[in-house]
Coordinates of C-alpha atoms in Angstrom, one line a residue:
X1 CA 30.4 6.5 -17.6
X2 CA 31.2 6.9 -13.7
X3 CA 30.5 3.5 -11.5
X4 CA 26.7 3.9 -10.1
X5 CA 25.1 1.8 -8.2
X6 CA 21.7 1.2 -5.6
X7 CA 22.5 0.3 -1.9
X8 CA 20.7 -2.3 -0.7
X9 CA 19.7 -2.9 -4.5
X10 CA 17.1 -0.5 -4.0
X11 CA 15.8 1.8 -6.5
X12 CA 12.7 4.2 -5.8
X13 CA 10.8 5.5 -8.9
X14 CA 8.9 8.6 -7.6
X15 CA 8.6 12.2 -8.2
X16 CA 9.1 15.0 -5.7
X17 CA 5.0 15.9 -5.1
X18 CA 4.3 12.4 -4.9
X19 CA 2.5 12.1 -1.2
X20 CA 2.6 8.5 -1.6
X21 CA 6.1 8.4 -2.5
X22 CA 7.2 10.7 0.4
X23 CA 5.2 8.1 2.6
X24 CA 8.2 5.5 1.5
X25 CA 11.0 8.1 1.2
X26 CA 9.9 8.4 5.2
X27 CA 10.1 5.4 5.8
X28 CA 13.6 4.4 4.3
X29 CA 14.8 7.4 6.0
X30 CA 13.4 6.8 9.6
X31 CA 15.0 3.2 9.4
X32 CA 18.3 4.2 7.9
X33 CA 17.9 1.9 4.9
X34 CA 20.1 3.2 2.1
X35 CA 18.8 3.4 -1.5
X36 CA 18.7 5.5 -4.3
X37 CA 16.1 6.9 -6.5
X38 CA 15.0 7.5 -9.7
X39 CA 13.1 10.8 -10.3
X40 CA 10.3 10.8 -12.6
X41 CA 8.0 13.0 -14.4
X42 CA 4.8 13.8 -12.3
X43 CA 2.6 12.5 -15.8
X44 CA 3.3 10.1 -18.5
X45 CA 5.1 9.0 -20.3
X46 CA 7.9 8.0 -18.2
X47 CA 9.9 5.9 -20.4
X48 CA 11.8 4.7 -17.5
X49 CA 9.8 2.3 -16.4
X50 CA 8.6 1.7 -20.4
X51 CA 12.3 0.1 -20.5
X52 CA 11.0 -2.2 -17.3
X53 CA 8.1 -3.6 -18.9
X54 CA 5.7 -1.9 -16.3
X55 CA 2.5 -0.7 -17.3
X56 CA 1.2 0.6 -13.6
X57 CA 0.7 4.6 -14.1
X58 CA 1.3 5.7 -10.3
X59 CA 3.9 6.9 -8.4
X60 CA 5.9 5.5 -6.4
X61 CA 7.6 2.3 -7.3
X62 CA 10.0 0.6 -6.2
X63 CA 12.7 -2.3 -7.6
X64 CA 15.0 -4.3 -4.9
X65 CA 16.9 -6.0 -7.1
X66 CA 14.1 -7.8 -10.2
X67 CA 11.1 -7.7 -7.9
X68 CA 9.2 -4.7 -8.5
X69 CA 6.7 -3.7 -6.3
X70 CA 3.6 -1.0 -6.8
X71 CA 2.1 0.3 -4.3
X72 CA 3.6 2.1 -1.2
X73 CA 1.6 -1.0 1.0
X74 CA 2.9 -3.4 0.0
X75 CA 6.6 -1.4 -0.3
X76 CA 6.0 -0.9 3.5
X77 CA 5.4 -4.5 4.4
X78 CA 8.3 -6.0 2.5
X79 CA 10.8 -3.7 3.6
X80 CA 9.7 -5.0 7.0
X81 CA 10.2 -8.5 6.0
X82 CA 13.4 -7.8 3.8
X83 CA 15.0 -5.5 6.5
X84 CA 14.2 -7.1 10.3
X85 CA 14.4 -4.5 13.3
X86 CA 18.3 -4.2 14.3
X87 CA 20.5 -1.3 15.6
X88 CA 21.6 -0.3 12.3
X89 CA 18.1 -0.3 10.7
X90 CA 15.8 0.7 14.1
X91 CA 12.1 -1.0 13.3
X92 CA 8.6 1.2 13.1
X93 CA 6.2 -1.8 13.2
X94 CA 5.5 -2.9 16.4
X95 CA 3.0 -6.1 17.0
X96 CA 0.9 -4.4 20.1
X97 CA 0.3 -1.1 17.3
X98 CA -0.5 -3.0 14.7
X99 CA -4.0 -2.7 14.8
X100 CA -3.4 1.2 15.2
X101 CA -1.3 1.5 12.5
X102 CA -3.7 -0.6 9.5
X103 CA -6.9 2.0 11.0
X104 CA -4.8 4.7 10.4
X105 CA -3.6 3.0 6.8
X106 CA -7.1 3.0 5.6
X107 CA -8.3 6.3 6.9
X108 CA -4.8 8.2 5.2
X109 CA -5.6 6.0 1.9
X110 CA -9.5 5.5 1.5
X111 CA -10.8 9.0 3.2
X112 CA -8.3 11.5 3.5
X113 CA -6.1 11.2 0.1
X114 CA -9.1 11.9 -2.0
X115 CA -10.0 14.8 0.1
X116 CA -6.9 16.3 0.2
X117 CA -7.1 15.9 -3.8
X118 CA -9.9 18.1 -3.6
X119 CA -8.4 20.9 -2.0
X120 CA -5.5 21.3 -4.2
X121 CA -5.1 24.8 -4.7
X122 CA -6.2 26.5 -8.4
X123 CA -2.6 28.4 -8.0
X124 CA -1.0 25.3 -7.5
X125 CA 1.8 25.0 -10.1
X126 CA 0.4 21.6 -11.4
X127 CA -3.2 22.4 -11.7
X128 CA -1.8 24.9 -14.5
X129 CA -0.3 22.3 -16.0
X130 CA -2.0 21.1 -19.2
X131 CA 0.0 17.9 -19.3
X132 CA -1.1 17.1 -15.7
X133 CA -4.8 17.8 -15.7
X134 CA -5.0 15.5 -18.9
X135 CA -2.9 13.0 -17.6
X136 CA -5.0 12.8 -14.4
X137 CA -8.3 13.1 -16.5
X138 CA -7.1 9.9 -18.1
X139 CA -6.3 8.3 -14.8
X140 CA -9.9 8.7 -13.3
X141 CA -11.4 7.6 -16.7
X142 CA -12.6 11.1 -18.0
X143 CA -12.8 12.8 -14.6
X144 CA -11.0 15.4 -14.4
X145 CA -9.6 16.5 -10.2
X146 CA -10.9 20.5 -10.7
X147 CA -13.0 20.1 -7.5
X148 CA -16.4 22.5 -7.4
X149 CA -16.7 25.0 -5.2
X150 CA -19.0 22.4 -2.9
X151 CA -17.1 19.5 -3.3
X152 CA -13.8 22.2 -1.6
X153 CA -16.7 22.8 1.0
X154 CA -17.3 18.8 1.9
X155 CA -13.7 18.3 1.6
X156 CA -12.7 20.8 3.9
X157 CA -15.5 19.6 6.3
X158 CA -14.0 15.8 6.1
X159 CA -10.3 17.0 6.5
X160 CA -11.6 19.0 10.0
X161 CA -13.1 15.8 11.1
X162 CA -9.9 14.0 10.5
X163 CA -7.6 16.3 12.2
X164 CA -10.0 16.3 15.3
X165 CA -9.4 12.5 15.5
X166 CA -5.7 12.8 15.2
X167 CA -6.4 15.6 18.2
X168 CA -8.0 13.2 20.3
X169 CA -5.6 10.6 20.0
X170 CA -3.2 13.2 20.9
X171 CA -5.2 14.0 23.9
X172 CA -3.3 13.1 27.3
X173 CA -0.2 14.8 25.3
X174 CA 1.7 11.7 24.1
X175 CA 4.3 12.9 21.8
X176 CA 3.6 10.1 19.6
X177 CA 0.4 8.6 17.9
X178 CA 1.1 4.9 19.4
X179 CA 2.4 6.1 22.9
X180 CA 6.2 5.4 21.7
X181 CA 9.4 7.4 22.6
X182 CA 10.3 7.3 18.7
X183 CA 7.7 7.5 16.1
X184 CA 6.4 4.1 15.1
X185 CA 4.5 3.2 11.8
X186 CA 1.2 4.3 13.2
X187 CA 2.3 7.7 13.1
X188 CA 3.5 7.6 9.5
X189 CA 0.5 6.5 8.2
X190 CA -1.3 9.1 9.5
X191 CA 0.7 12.1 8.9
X192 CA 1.7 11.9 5.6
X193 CA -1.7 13.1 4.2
X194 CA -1.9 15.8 7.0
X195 CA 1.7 16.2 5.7
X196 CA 0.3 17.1 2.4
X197 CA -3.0 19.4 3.2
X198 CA -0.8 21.3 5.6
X199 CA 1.9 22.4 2.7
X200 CA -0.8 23.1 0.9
X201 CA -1.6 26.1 2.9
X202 CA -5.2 26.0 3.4
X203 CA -7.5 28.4 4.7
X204 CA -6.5 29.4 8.4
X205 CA -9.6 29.4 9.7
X206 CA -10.0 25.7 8.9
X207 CA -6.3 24.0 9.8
X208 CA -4.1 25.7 12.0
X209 CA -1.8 25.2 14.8
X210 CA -4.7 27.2 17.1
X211 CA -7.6 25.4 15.8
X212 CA -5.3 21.7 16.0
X213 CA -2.6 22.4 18.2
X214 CA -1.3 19.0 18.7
X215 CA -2.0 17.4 15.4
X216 CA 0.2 20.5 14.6
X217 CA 2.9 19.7 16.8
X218 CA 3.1 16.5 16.4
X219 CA 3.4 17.0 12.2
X220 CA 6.3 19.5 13.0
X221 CA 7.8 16.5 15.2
X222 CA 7.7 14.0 12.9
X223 CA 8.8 16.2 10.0
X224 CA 12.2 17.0 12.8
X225 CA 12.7 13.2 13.1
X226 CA 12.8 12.8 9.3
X227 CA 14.8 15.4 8.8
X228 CA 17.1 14.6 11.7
X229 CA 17.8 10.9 10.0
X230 CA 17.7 11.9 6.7
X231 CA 21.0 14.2 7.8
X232 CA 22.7 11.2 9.7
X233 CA 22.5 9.5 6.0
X234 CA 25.8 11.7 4.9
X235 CA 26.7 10.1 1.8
X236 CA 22.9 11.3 0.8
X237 CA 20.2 9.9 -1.5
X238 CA 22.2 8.7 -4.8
X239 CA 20.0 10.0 -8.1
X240 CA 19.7 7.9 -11.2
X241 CA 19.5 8.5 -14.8
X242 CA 16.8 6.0 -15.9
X243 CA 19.7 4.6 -18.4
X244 CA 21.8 4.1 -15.4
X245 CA 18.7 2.7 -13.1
X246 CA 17.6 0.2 -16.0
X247 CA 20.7 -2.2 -16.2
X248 CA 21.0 -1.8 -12.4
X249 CA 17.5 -3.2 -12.0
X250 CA 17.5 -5.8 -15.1
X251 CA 20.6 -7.6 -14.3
X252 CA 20.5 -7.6 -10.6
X253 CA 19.6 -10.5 -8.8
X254 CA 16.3 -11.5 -7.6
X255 CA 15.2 -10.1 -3.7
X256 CA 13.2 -12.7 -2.6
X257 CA 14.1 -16.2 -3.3
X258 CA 11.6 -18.1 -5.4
X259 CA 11.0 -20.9 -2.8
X260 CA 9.1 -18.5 -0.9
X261 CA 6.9 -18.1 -3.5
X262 CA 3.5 -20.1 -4.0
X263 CA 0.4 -19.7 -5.4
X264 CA -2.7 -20.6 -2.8
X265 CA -5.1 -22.8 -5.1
X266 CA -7.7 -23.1 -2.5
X267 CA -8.1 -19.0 -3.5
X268 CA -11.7 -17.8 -4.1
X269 CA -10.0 -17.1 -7.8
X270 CA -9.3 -20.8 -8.3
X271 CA -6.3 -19.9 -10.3
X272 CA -3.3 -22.1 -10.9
X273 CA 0.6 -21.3 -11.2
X274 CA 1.6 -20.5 -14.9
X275 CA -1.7 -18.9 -16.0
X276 CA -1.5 -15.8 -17.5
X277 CA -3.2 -13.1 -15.4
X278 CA -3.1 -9.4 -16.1
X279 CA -3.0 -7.4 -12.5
X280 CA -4.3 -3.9 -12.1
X281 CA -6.3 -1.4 -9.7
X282 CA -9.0 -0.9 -9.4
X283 CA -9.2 2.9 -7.3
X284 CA -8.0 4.5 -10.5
X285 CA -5.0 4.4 -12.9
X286 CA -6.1 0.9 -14.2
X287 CA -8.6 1.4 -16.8
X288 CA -5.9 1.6 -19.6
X289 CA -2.8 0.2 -17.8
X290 CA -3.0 -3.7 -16.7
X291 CA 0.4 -6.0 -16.3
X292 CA 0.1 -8.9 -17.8
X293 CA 2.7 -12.0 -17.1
X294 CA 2.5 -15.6 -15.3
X295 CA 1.5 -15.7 -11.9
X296 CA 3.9 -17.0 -9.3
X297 CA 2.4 -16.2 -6.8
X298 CA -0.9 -15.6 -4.7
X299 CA -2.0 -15.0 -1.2
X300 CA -4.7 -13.2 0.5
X301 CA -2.3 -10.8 0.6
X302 CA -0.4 -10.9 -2.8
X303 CA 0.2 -11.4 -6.3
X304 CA 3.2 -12.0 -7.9
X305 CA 3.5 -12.3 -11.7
X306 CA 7.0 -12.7 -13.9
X307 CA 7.0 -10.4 -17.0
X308 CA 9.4 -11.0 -20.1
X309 CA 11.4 -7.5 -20.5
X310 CA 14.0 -7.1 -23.7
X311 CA 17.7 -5.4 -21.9
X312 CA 19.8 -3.0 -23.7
X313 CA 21.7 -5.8 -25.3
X314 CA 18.2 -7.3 -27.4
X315 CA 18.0 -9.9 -24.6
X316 CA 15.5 -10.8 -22.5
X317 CA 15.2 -10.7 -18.6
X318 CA 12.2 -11.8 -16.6
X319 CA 11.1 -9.0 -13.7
X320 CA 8.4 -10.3 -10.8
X321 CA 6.0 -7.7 -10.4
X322 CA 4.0 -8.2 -6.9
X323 CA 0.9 -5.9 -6.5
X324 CA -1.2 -6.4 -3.2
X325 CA -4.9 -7.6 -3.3
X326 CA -6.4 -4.9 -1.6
X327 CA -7.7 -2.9 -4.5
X328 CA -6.2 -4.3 -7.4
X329 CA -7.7 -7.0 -9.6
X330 CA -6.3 -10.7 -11.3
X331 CA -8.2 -11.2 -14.5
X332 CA -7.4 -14.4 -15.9
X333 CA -5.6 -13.9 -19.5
X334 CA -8.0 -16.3 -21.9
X335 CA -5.9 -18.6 -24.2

């Protein structure tokens, strides 16, 4: 078998429709941080991350060497931490836009992905999909994502009031949401669901370039930018096999070295280093998928838990799984 590995010990679990993962593809592309990826089925199984012990259902994730994190976040935050702003890996985060940036986080996550869910076409390839619509039944706990004919209607209404935010912020014809001469990390977080509803082709008389012309232009900037440093990247975007990605991950070296890592016992959750937790969200995709493993760490922030996972030799190797707070729950594992 040919030599592969993961620059930077990154791999990226994700699947080509995933809006979420394109949000972190984005973002290792904008900074010129080399990885590779793992392509996955857009549904479970995906026995690929079976073989890692992981039991979160969505898409992306994403290992740096044995710490695995869910949830594109939390990704976003640690590559910031793991990867500091220098000339050969430009930053996105600036302090002054931070505030900027986390509004825009919440609007993208909490309003407009669910909206955008709605107005998934009916010819869409995946809404034809058996496999898909039972798998994402399952997700929401037996609701389906078939939107009604009203719930299009108060979808499309919300999206329109979204765009027309984006179009104000664009007002005095910045070419950038934060004022910058690059795009920063306020503007990813808000384009990538705009990103989404616009190759979804909806309805001209509701989004268009005539109705939104600057939240237009500014999406066809940013998708330029992208595409600009995803060319400078020449050797590409290695692709995995999940039997090559496996070892990679299992016998690579941790990312972030355990000193770092405490648990906060003055935490509302009282809990204590080397409980057993199980860790899991609570916006969907957790009502038949928890982690479960010792905690290692918590913050208001974090939690970080080590699971036992059995190699391709009949060993066993420990993986740190951190999930943020926001929106996931720690249920304390009774003896």
């Amino acid at each position: 078998m040919a030599h592969v590995e993961a620059p930077n010990g990154i791999v990226l679990y994700w699947y080509k429709a995933s809006p979420y993962g394109r949000r972190v593809a984005w973002y290792l592309a904008l900074r010129n941080i080399a990885y590779a990826q793992c392509l996955q089925p857009p549904y479970l199984p995906r026995p690929d991350l079976d073989a890692l012990g992981i039991q979160y259902r969505r898409s992306p994730i994403m290992a740096i060497g044995r710490d695995i994190y869910v949830d594109s976040r939390l990704m976003i935050s640690k590559l910031d931490s793991l990867f500091p702003a220098s000339a050969s890996h430009p930053g996105l985060s600036h302090p002054q836009h931070a505030g900027l940036a986390s509004l825009l986080q919440k609007l993208s996550t909490e309003s407009a992905f669910s909206q955008v869910v709605r107005l998934i076409p009916a010819e869409n390839p995946l809404m034809k999909d058996a496999k898909f619509l039972k798998d994402r039944e399952q997700f929401g706990g037996g609701r389906g994502i078939k939107a009604s004919p009203a719930a299009r209607q108060e979808a499309t209404v919300h999206m329109q009031q979204i765009f027309a935010i984006l179009e104000s912020l664009l007002a005095d014809g910045r070419p950038w949401i934060a004022g910058t001469e690059e795009p920063s990390l306020a503007d990813l977080e808000g384009v990538w669901p705009i990103d989404w509803l616009i190759g979804l082709r909806p309805p001209r008389e509701h989004f268009s370039a005539e109705r939104f012309p600057r939240v237009y232009a500014w999406h066809a900037r940013f998708r330029a930018a992208v595409k600009s440093k995803s060319s400078a990247q020449a050797a590409g975007v290695p692709s995995l096999t999940g039997v090559q990605a496996t070892p990679l991950v299992l016998n690579a070296a941790f990312a972030e070295p355990p000193h770092l890592l405490s648990v906060d016992e003055t935490d509302p959750m009282r809990l204590r280093a080397g409980e057993v937790v199980e860790v899991f969200p609570t916006d969907g995709g957790g009502f038949f998928h928890q982690d479960r493993g010792t905690l290692v760490g918590l913050s208001a922030g974090e939690v970080v838990i080590v699971k036992s996972v059995r190699d391709d030799m009949g060993g066993e190797r420990e993986v740190r799984l951190h999930a943020p707070r926001w929106q996931f729950r720690i249920r304390r594992v009774k003896a």
